[in-house]
Amino acid sequence: MADTMTDMPVWIAPLLAVGKLILRCDAADKKIAAAAKKALGVVLPTEPLTSSASDKVTMCWLGPDEWLLLCAEETRETLQAALETGLAGQHAAIVDVSDAYLGFDIVGEKAAELLAKGCSLDLHPTAFAQGRVARTTLAKVDITLLRTAEGFRLYVLRSFADYTGLWLADAAREYGG
């Protein structure tokens, strides 16, 4: 068995201490879009299945008026306060969902192949390139899937995290994971 994740065809690791906020607003409203950009340092992605990122946040498009903001847990409260201040008086909502969802990193040359066992999306890099994000299912569980430079980040409701982790581990067995 390999000693490091770089030696393995697929590596699965839980994501610890990730802050997660849901932002609901009308990004077509220039005042809201400008306030969100000022607070986060990143433009809200408005094209379906896309994300935008800076050194402190990743914004994942979930729908025409909904985004998942991912950040380090230690910056979550500061970012949430900045958003709330910037969007005060606007038709917008910011909800902390950090405790509701858990995440997994799935990396390695076989990461897409592993996910394809339980996910109907075409995960080939030409169809689901770095920065793409989608709500989909994996082994009958609703997930949010983000393609990163290293592989994939998968977010699932906490109540399904054990099942999802076990499913991923079982699906990775053929790769020595």
mmCIF file of C-alpha atoms in Angstrom:
data_model
loop_
_atom_site.group_PDB
_atom_site.id
_atom_site.type_symbol
_atom_site.label_atom_id
_atom_site.label_comp_id
_atom_site.label_asym_id
_atom_site.label_seq_id
_atom_site.Cartn_x
_atom_site.Cartn_y
_atom_site.Cartn_z
ATOM 1 C CA MET A 1 0.000 0.000 0.000
ATOM 2 C CA ALA A 2 1.213 3.512 -0.787
ATOM 3 C CA ASP A 3 2.598 5.811 1.885
ATOM 4 C CA THR A 4 1.238 9.103 0.581
ATOM 5 C CA MET A 5 -1.780 10.280 -1.282
ATOM 6 C CA THR A 6 0.367 11.116 -4.313
ATOM 7 C CA ASP A 7 1.205 7.422 -4.647
ATOM 8 C CA MET A 8 -2.427 6.331 -4.619
ATOM 9 C CA PRO A 9 -4.794 6.285 -7.610
ATOM 10 C CA VAL A 10 -7.516 7.795 -5.405
ATOM 11 C CA TRP A 11 -7.464 9.433 -1.994
ATOM 12 C CA ILE A 12 -10.506 10.317 0.109
ATOM 13 C CA ALA A 13 -10.252 12.641 3.090
ATOM 14 C CA PRO A 14 -12.863 14.414 5.197
ATOM 15 C CA LEU A 15 -12.769 18.205 4.989
ATOM 16 C CA LEU A 16 -12.380 19.641 8.455
ATOM 17 C CA ALA A 17 -13.088 23.178 9.619
ATOM 18 C CA VAL A 18 -14.743 24.463 6.461
ATOM 19 C CA GLY A 19 -17.114 27.388 6.848
ATOM 20 C CA LYS A 20 -20.210 27.192 4.665
ATOM 21 C CA LEU A 21 -22.737 29.965 4.070
ATOM 22 C CA ILE A 22 -25.745 30.046 1.769
ATOM 23 C CA LEU A 23 -26.331 33.401 0.092
ATOM 24 C CA ARG A 24 -29.714 34.085 -1.499
ATOM 25 C CA CYS A 25 -30.087 37.284 -3.513
ATOM 26 C CA ASP A 26 -30.637 38.759 -6.957
ATOM 27 C CA ALA A 27 -27.176 39.034 -8.530
ATOM 28 C CA ALA A 28 -28.684 41.015 -11.417
ATOM 29 C CA ASP A 29 -29.238 43.853 -8.924
ATOM 30 C CA LYS A 30 -26.051 45.880 -9.423
ATOM 31 C CA LYS A 31 -26.120 47.232 -5.853
ATOM 32 C CA ILE A 32 -26.317 43.712 -4.386
ATOM 33 C CA ALA A 33 -23.638 42.350 -6.743
ATOM 34 C CA ALA A 34 -21.281 45.215 -5.885
ATOM 35 C CA ALA A 35 -21.858 44.826 -2.131
ATOM 36 C CA ALA A 36 -21.230 41.065 -2.320
ATOM 37 C CA LYS A 37 -18.044 41.605 -4.330
ATOM 38 C CA LYS A 38 -16.800 44.224 -1.859
ATOM 39 C CA ALA A 39 -17.513 41.971 1.136
ATOM 40 C CA LEU A 40 -16.021 38.809 -0.369
ATOM 41 C CA GLY A 41 -13.407 40.029 -2.817
ATOM 42 C CA VAL A 42 -14.917 37.864 -5.535
ATOM 43 C CA VAL A 43 -17.667 38.275 -8.120
ATOM 44 C CA LEU A 44 -20.792 36.157 -7.691
ATOM 45 C CA PRO A 45 -20.801 33.604 -10.509
ATOM 46 C CA THR A 46 -24.014 33.981 -12.497
ATOM 47 C CA GLU A 47 -23.492 31.266 -15.095
ATOM 48 C CA PRO A 48 -24.939 27.855 -14.180
ATOM 49 C CA LEU A 49 -22.506 25.218 -12.916
ATOM 50 C CA THR A 50 -19.705 27.711 -12.244
ATOM 51 C CA SER A 51 -17.758 28.978 -9.283
ATOM 52 C CA SER A 52 -15.450 31.867 -8.557
ATOM 53 C CA ALA A 53 -12.649 31.917 -6.033
ATOM 54 C CA SER A 54 -10.183 34.143 -4.248
ATOM 55 C CA ASP A 55 -7.550 33.279 -1.692
ATOM 56 C CA LYS A 56 -10.190 33.348 1.082
ATOM 57 C CA VAL A 57 -13.496 32.173 -0.458
ATOM 58 C CA THR A 58 -15.006 29.995 -3.141
ATOM 59 C CA MET A 59 -18.480 30.930 -4.363
ATOM 60 C CA CYS A 60 -20.427 28.057 -5.911
ATOM 61 C CA TRP A 61 -23.444 28.778 -8.110
ATOM 62 C CA LEU A 62 -26.350 26.622 -6.920
ATOM 63 C CA GLY A 63 -29.206 28.365 -8.707
ATOM 64 C CA PRO A 64 -30.214 31.694 -10.232
ATOM 65 C CA ASP A 65 -30.423 33.308 -6.796
ATOM 66 C CA GLU A 66 -28.427 30.930 -4.574
ATOM 67 C CA TRP A 67 -24.721 30.421 -3.820
ATOM 68 C CA LEU A 68 -22.694 28.275 -1.472
ATOM 69 C CA LEU A 69 -19.817 30.228 0.040
ATOM 70 C CA LEU A 70 -16.890 28.048 1.188
ATOM 71 C CA CYS A 71 -14.161 29.452 3.414
ATOM 72 C CA ALA A 72 -11.866 28.584 6.275
ATOM 73 C CA GLU A 73 -13.862 28.164 9.464
ATOM 74 C CA GLU A 74 -11.802 30.850 11.198
ATOM 75 C CA THR A 75 -12.889 33.456 8.624
ATOM 76 C CA ARG A 76 -16.565 32.439 8.409
ATOM 77 C CA GLU A 77 -17.919 34.855 11.024
ATOM 78 C CA THR A 78 -15.961 37.788 9.599
ATOM 79 C CA LEU A 79 -17.151 37.075 6.052
ATOM 80 C CA GLN A 80 -20.725 36.580 7.208
ATOM 81 C CA ALA A 81 -20.656 39.890 9.116
ATOM 82 C CA ALA A 82 -19.182 41.689 6.085
ATOM 83 C CA LEU A 83 -21.915 40.272 3.850
ATOM 84 C CA GLU A 84 -24.656 41.145 6.323
ATOM 85 C CA THR A 85 -23.328 44.699 6.631
ATOM 86 C CA GLY A 86 -22.908 45.140 2.879
ATOM 87 C CA LEU A 87 -26.331 43.719 2.080
ATOM 88 C CA ALA A 88 -28.234 45.412 4.940
ATOM 89 C CA GLY A 89 -31.540 46.745 3.691
ATOM 90 C CA GLN A 90 -31.334 44.664 0.508
ATOM 91 C CA HIS A 91 -33.510 41.709 -0.438
ATOM 92 C CA ALA A 92 -30.913 39.084 0.527
ATOM 93 C CA ALA A 93 -30.363 36.309 3.047
ATOM 94 C CA ILE A 94 -27.165 34.840 4.475
ATOM 95 C CA VAL A 95 -27.475 31.568 6.378
ATOM 96 C CA ASP A 96 -24.668 29.703 8.141
ATOM 97 C CA VAL A 97 -24.928 26.032 7.140
ATOM 98 C CA SER A 98 -21.472 25.005 8.377
ATOM 99 C CA ASP A 99 -22.876 22.442 10.793
ATOM 100 C CA ALA A 100 -25.441 21.098 8.328
ATOM 101 C CA TYR A 101 -22.965 19.842 5.708
ATOM 102 C CA LEU A 102 -19.781 17.814 5.769
ATOM 103 C CA GLY A 103 -17.307 17.562 2.960
ATOM 104 C CA PHE A 104 -14.867 15.139 1.405
ATOM 105 C CA ASP A 105 -11.836 15.682 -0.796
ATOM 106 C CA ILE A 106 -11.537 13.038 -3.502
ATOM 107 C CA VAL A 107 -8.243 13.329 -5.366
ATOM 108 C CA GLY A 108 -6.025 11.214 -7.594
ATOM 109 C CA GLU A 109 -6.018 9.944 -11.151
ATOM 110 C CA LYS A 110 -9.015 7.653 -10.467
ATOM 111 C CA ALA A 111 -11.138 10.235 -8.585
ATOM 112 C CA ALA A 112 -13.565 10.833 -11.470
ATOM 113 C CA GLU A 113 -13.790 7.114 -12.170
ATOM 114 C CA LEU A 114 -14.647 6.433 -8.522
ATOM 115 C CA LEU A 115 -17.379 9.099 -8.468
ATOM 116 C CA ALA A 116 -18.785 7.839 -11.783
ATOM 117 C CA LYS A 117 -19.720 4.600 -10.025
ATOM 118 C CA GLY A 118 -22.528 6.416 -8.234
ATOM 119 C CA CYS A 119 -22.962 9.732 -10.044
ATOM 120 C CA SER A 120 -24.625 10.223 -13.428
ATOM 121 C CA LEU A 121 -22.737 13.415 -14.343
ATOM 122 C CA ASP A 122 -20.129 13.317 -17.080
ATOM 123 C CA LEU A 123 -17.028 14.047 -14.982
ATOM 124 C CA HIS A 124 -14.523 14.105 -17.840
ATOM 125 C CA PRO A 125 -12.468 17.327 -17.600
ATOM 126 C CA THR A 126 -13.852 18.562 -20.929
ATOM 127 C CA ALA A 127 -17.426 18.298 -19.606
ATOM 128 C CA PHE A 128 -16.860 19.110 -15.924
ATOM 129 C CA ALA A 129 -13.727 21.243 -15.807
ATOM 130 C CA GLN A 130 -11.965 22.804 -12.828
ATOM 131 C CA GLY A 131 -14.288 25.294 -11.137
ATOM 132 C CA ARG A 132 -17.465 23.535 -12.256
ATOM 133 C CA VAL A 133 -20.029 22.860 -9.551
ATOM 134 C CA ALA A 134 -23.293 20.931 -9.574
ATOM 135 C CA ARG A 135 -25.962 19.662 -7.285
ATOM 136 C CA THR A 136 -26.440 16.011 -8.131
ATOM 137 C CA THR A 137 -26.723 12.606 -6.504
ATOM 138 C CA LEU A 138 -24.110 10.073 -5.526
ATOM 139 C CA ALA A 139 -25.368 6.625 -4.564
ATOM 140 C CA LYS A 140 -28.873 8.076 -4.049
ATOM 141 C CA VAL A 141 -27.616 10.893 -1.791
ATOM 142 C CA ASP A 142 -27.982 14.576 -2.689
ATOM 143 C CA ILE A 143 -24.558 16.199 -2.945
ATOM 144 C CA THR A 144 -22.883 19.376 -4.120
ATOM 145 C CA LEU A 145 -19.831 18.533 -6.210
ATOM 146 C CA LEU A 146 -17.020 20.980 -7.023
ATOM 147 C CA ARG A 147 -14.139 20.195 -9.384
ATOM 148 C CA THR A 148 -10.851 21.515 -7.993
ATOM 149 C CA ALA A 149 -7.323 21.604 -9.398
ATOM 150 C CA GLU A 150 -6.529 18.454 -7.394
ATOM 151 C CA GLY A 151 -9.770 16.520 -7.922
ATOM 152 C CA PHE A 152 -13.189 16.980 -6.363
ATOM 153 C CA ARG A 153 -14.817 18.376 -3.246
ATOM 154 C CA LEU A 154 -18.087 16.781 -2.280
ATOM 155 C CA TYR A 155 -20.525 18.267 0.262
ATOM 156 C CA VAL A 156 -23.341 16.249 1.779
ATOM 157 C CA LEU A 157 -25.871 16.756 4.557
ATOM 158 C CA ARG A 158 -24.368 15.701 7.882
ATOM 159 C CA SER A 159 -27.003 12.996 8.352
ATOM 160 C CA PHE A 160 -25.755 11.283 5.164
ATOM 161 C CA ALA A 161 -22.032 11.773 5.795
ATOM 162 C CA ASP A 162 -21.376 8.361 7.368
ATOM 163 C CA TYR A 163 -23.186 6.559 4.574
ATOM 164 C CA THR A 164 -21.394 8.634 1.929
ATOM 165 C CA GLY A 165 -17.987 8.061 3.543
ATOM 166 C CA LEU A 166 -18.610 4.310 3.707
ATOM 167 C CA TRP A 167 -19.830 4.254 0.110
ATOM 168 C CA LEU A 168 -16.742 6.165 -1.073
ATOM 169 C CA ALA A 169 -14.406 3.856 0.878
ATOM 170 C CA ASP A 170 -16.089 0.771 -0.557
ATOM 171 C CA ALA A 171 -16.046 2.174 -4.101
ATOM 172 C CA ALA A 172 -12.322 2.974 -3.711
ATOM 173 C CA ARG A 173 -11.346 -0.542 -2.620
ATOM 174 C CA GLU A 174 -10.528 -1.674 -6.162
ATOM 175 C CA TYR A 175 -7.958 1.138 -6.355
ATOM 176 C CA GLY A 176 -6.301 0.206 -3.084
ATOM 177 C CA GLY A 177 -7.921 3.167 -1.289
#
